[in-house]
Structure formats: C-alpha cells, structure tokens
GROMACS .gro file of C-alpha atoms in nm:
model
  247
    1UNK     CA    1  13.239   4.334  24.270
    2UNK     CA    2  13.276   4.335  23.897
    3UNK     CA    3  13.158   3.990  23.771
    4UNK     CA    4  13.208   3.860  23.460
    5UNK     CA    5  12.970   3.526  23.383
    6UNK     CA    6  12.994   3.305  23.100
    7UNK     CA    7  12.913   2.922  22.988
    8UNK     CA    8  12.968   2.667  22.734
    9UNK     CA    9  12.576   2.585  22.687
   10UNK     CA   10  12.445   2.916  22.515
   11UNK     CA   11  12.309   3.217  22.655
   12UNK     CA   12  11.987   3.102  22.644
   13UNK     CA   13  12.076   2.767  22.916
   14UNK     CA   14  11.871   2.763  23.260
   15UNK     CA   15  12.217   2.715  23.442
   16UNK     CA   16  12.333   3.063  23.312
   17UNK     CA   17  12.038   3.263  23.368
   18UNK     CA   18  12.034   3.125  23.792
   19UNK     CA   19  12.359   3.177  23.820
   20UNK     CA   20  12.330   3.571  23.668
   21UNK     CA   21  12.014   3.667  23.898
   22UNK     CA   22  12.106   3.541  24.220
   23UNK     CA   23  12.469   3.767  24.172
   24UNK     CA   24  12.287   4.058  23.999
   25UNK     CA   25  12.120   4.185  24.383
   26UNK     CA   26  12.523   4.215  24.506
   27UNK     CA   27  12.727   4.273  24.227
   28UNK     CA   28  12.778   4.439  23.928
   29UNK     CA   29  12.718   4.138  23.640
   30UNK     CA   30  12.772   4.070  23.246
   31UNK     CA   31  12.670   3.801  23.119
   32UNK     CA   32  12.871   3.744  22.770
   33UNK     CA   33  12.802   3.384  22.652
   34UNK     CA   34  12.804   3.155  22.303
   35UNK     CA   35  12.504   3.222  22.058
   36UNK     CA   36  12.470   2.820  22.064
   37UNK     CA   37  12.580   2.481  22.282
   38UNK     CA   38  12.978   2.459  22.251
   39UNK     CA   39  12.984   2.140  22.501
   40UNK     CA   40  13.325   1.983  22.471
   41UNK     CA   41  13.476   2.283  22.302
   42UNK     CA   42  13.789   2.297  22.593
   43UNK     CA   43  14.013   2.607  22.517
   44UNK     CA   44  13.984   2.661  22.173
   45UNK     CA   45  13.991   3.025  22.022
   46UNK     CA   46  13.848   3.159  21.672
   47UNK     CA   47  14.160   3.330  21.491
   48UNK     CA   48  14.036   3.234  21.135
   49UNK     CA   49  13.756   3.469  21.142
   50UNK     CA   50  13.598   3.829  21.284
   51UNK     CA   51  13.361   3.765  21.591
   52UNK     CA   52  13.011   3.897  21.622
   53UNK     CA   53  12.854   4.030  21.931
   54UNK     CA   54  12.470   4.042  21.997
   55UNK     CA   55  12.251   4.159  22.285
   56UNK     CA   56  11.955   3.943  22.376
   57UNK     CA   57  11.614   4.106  22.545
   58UNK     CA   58  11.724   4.000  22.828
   59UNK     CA   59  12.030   4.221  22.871
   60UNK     CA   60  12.308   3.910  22.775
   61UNK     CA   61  12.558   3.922  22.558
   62UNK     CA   62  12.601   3.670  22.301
   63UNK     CA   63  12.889   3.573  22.066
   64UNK     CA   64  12.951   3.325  21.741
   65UNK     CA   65  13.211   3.153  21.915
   66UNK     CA   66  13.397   2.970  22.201
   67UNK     CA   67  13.323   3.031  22.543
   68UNK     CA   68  13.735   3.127  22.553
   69UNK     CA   69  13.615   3.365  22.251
   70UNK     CA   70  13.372   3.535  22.533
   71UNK     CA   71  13.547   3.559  22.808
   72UNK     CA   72  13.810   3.742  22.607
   73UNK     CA   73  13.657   3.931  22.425
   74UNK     CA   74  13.422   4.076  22.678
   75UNK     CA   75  13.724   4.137  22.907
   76UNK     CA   76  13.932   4.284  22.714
   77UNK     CA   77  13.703   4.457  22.502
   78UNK     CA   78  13.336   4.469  22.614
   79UNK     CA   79  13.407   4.647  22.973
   80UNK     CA   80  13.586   4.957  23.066
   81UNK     CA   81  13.856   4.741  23.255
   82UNK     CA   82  13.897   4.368  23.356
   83UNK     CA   83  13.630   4.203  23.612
   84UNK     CA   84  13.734   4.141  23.951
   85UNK     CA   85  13.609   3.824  23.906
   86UNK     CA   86  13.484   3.532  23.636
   87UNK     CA   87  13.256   3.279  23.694
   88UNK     CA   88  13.150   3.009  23.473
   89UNK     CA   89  12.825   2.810  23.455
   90UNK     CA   90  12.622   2.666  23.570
   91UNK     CA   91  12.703   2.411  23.379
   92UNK     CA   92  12.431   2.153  23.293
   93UNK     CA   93  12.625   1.849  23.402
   94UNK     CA   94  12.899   1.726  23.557
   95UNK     CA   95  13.294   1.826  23.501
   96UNK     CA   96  13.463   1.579  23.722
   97UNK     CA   97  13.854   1.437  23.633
   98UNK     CA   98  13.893   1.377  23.279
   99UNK     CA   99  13.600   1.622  23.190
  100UNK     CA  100  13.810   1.944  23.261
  101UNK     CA  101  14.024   1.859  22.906
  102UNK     CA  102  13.704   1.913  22.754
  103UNK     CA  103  13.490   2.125  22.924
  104UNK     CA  104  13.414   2.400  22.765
  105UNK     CA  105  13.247   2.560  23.102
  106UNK     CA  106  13.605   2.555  23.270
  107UNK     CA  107  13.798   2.650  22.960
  108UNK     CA  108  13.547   3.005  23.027
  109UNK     CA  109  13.689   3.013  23.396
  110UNK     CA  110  14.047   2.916  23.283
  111UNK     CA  111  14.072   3.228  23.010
  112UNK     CA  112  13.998   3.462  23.314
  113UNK     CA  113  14.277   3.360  23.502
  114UNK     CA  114  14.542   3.363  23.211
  115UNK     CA  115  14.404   3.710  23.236
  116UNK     CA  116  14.521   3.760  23.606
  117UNK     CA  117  14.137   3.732  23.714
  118UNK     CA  118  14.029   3.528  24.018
  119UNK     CA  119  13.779   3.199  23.823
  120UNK     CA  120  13.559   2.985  23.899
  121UNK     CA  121  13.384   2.688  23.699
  122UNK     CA  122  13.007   2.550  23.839
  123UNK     CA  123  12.837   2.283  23.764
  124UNK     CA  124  12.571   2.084  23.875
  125UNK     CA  125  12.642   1.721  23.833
  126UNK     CA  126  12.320   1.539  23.710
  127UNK     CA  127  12.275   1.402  23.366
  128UNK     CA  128  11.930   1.592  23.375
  129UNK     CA  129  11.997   1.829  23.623
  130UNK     CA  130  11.703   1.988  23.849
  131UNK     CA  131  11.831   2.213  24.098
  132UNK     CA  132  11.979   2.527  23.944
  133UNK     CA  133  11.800   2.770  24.212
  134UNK     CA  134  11.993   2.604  24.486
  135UNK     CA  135  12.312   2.557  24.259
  136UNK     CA  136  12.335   2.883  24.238
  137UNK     CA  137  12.286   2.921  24.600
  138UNK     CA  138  12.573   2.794  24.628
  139UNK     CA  139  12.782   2.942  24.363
  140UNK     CA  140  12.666   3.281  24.539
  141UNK     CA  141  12.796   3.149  24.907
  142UNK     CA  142  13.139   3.042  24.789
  143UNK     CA  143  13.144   3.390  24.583
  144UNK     CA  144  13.075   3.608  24.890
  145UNK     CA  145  13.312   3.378  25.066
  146UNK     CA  146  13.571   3.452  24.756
  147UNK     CA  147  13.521   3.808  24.819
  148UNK     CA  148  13.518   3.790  25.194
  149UNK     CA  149  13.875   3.592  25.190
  150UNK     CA  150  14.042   3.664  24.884
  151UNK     CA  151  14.364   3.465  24.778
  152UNK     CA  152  14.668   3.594  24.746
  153UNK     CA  153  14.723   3.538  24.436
  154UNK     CA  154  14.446   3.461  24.166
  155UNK     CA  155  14.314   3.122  24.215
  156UNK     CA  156  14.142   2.885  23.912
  157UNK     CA  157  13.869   2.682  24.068
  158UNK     CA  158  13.613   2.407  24.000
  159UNK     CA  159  13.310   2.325  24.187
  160UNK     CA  160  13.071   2.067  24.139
  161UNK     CA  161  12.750   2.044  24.293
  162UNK     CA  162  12.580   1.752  24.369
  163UNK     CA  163  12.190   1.792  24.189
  164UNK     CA  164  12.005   1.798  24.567
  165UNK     CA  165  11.781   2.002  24.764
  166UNK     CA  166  11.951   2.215  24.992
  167UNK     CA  167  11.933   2.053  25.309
  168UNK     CA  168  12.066   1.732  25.172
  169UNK     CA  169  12.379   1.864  25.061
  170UNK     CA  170  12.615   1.757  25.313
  171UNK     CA  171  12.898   2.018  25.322
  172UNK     CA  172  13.187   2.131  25.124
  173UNK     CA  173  13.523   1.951  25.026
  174UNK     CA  174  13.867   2.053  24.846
  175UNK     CA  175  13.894   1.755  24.617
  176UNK     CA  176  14.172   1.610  24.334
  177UNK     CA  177  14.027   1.527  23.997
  178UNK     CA  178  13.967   1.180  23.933
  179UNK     CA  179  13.972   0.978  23.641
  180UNK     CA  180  13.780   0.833  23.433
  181UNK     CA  181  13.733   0.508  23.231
  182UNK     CA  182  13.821   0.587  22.892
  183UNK     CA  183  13.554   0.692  22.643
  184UNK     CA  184  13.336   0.492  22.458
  185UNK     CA  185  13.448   0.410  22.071
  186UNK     CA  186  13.297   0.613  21.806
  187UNK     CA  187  12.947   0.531  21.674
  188UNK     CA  188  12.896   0.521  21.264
  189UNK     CA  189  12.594   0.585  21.104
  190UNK     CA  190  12.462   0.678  20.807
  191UNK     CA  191  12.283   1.027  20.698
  192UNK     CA  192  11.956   1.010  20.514
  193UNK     CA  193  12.152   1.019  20.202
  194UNK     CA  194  12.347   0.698  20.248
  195UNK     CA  195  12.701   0.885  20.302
  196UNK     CA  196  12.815   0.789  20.658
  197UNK     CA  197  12.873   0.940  20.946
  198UNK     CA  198  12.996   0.927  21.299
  199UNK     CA  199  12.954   1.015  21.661
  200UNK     CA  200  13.170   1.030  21.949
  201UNK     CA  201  13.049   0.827  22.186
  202UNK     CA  202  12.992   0.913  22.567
  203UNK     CA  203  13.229   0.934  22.839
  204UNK     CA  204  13.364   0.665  23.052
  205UNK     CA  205  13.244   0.605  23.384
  206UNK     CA  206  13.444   0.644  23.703
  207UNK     CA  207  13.805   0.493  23.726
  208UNK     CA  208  13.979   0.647  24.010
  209UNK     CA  209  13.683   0.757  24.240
  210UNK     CA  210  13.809   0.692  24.592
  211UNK     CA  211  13.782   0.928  24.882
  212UNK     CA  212  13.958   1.274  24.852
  213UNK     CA  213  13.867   1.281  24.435
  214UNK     CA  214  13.529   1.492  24.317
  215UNK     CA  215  13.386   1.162  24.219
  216UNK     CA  216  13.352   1.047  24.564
  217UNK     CA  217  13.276   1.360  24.700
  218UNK     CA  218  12.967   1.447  24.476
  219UNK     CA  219  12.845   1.107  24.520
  220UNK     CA  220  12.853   1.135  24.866
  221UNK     CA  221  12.637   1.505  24.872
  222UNK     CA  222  12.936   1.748  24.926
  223UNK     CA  223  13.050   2.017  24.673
  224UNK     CA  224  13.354   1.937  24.512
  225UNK     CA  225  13.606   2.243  24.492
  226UNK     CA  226  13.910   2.113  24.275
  227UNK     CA  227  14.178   2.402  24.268
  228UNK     CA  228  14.324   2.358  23.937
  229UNK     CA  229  14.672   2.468  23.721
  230UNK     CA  230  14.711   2.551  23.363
  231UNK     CA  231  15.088   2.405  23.376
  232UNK     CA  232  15.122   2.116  23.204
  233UNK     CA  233  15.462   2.048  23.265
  234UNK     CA  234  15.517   1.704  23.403
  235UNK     CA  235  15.748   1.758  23.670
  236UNK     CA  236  15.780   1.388  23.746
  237UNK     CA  237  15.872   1.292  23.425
  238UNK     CA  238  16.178   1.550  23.414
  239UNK     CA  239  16.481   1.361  23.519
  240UNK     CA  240  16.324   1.040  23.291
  241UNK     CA  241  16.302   1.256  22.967
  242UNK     CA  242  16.634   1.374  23.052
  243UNK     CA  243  16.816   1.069  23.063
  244UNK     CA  244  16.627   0.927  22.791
  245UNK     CA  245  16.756   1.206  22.540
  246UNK     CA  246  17.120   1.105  22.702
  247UNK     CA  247  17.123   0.760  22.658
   0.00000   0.00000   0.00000
C-alpha cells in the first residue's frame, strides 16, 4: 500500500517519526510534513505565495506551509499518482469534539479524502504524551485492518488513543464527537517593548462527555474512532431557514 503520512507538529515531532517506521516494514511510505508547528491551523491553504519543498537527512519531506499545503501538494505533485491511503499524526495531543475545527492533524487527513483517498487522523490524547511506540501500534493495527476490509467508498476517520501501555488499553469504540466547554478568553500582555499583545487562551474542558462520545471513551482506555463528514450542511435546520425567509 501506497501511504501518504503527514502532521500538523513539524517533521521533526516524535509522533510523526513512530508513526512512519512502524508502516515503513509493510508499506510503501512518504512522509511530507510542515517545516514548523502549525497546531490549530484547521484547513487553511497558502494561495498568496509559491511553496517550498525540502528533504531532511532523514528521508522526509518538508514544506513552508499548512499541513492541507502537504498533503496536496505531495499528492498531487510529489508522487507518480495518488496514495492509496493518508494518514495523519500522531498527533501530540488530543483532537476530541470541538478540536476537529481546529486541528490541523485532521485538516491533513481531511485534504486526502476531498482527494478521493481513504484518511485517517491519530492522536494520542495526553497533554504530555508518552506512548508513541504503542500509538503507533495501533495506528498500524487499524491500518492493516483498513487494508484487510476496505470501505466501499472512501472513509474520513479519527482515532484517538488513550496515552497507556498496551495492555491497559481496553479495546476499541466507534464514537460521536463531543463538545466542549467553550474556550478560555484571550490573555493580554505586553512585549518587552511596552506595545501589547495577546494570546488565545486554552481550550475548554469537557461539556458533552457521556457514554458513546470520544471523551468518555478515551477516558475510559478505549480508542476512539469518530467517522467524520466534510458536509456542513445543517440538514435540521432546513425546513426552519426556509420558513424563516417566507415569513
């Protein structure tokens, strides 16, 4: 299998380089990945400038851009035709409900399938994350299971792995996003000139964490596979919008 692997931390993350070796023995792998950390940069695209590609000693490709920037550009112009498959990660941290807007690690996943590519988004769900060897473990299992029992039609998925040793991971679970609390307020400061500046603050903790969201199950030692859909059309909202422009 033709695997395509990118991130949103930088080439140079742990998470990236685990997930690359333990696919390299079984598959054909490129690793194309940002030059630096674009955490948080969701879909976004560079159209207002030319792209640069680099090759690190280590046999990665690098570019000055998005992970979306990566993932198309090394699909539809690094290899001779598109991957059979692209993965994502590992991420260093959780994306769990409200997350995916942002994540820049399943924006990577979510370019390959607007391409028609099978994705998948990893990450392991720690604020300092430990276990990458056995992350990617698992990221290899539900690959060969991917290839073993393909879906019909090209499938966008998220997995999050809870940051244990293997034996302590309880099992697998097809989850819903959840939802967060929302974020905290902007912090202001000041730079060492006196001119201020500001922060984003962190994420909110968990809202709507009950049993059958990822929340629940990464708390509870299972890894969380959320299918997810790039329509954004809110179907229930339809038949409101529509009277509403009637009345």
């Amino acid at each position: 299998m033709r695997i395509l692997v990118s991130n949103d931390d930088g080439y140079f993350a742990t998470g990236i380089a685990a997930l690359a070796a333990a696919l390299a023995d079984e598959h054909e792998v490129m690793v194309c990945a940002p030059e630096r950390d674009r955490s948080g940069s969701s879909n976004s695209l560079t159209l207002d400038r030319p792209l640069n590609v680099r090759r690190a000693p280590n046999g990665f490709f690098y570019v000055n851009g998005t992970p979306t920037d990566c993932v198309h550009l090394a699909a539809t112009g690094l290899m001779d035709q598109l991957p059979d498959l692209v993965v994502s990660g590992i991420n260093h941290g959780a994306n769990m409900g409200d997350d995916t807007v942002y994540s820049g690690t399943v924006a990577a996943a979510t370019e390959g399938y607007l391409l028609g590519v099978p994705a998948i988004a990893f990450s392991l769900a720690s604020r300092n994350p430990q276990h990458f060897e056995i992350a990617a473990q698992v990221a290899s299992e539900l690959i060969a299971h991917t290839l073993a029992h393909p879906f019909e039609t090209p499938a966008l998925l998220n997995v999050n792995i809870p940051d244990l040793p293997y034996d302590r991971i309880v099992g697998r679970k097809v989850t819903r996003l959840g939802r967060r609390h929302r974020a905290a307020s902007v912090i202001k400061d000041q730079n060492p000139r006196g001119d201020p500046i500001w922060w984003v603050g962190p994420v909110g903790s968990a809202a709507v964490a009950g049993e059958g969201t990822d929340f629940h199950a990464v708390a509870n030692g299972y890894v969380s596979i959320t299918p997810l859909s790039v329509d954004l059309t809110a179907y229930s909202e339809l038949d409101t919008v529509s009277k509403w422009l009637c009345a």
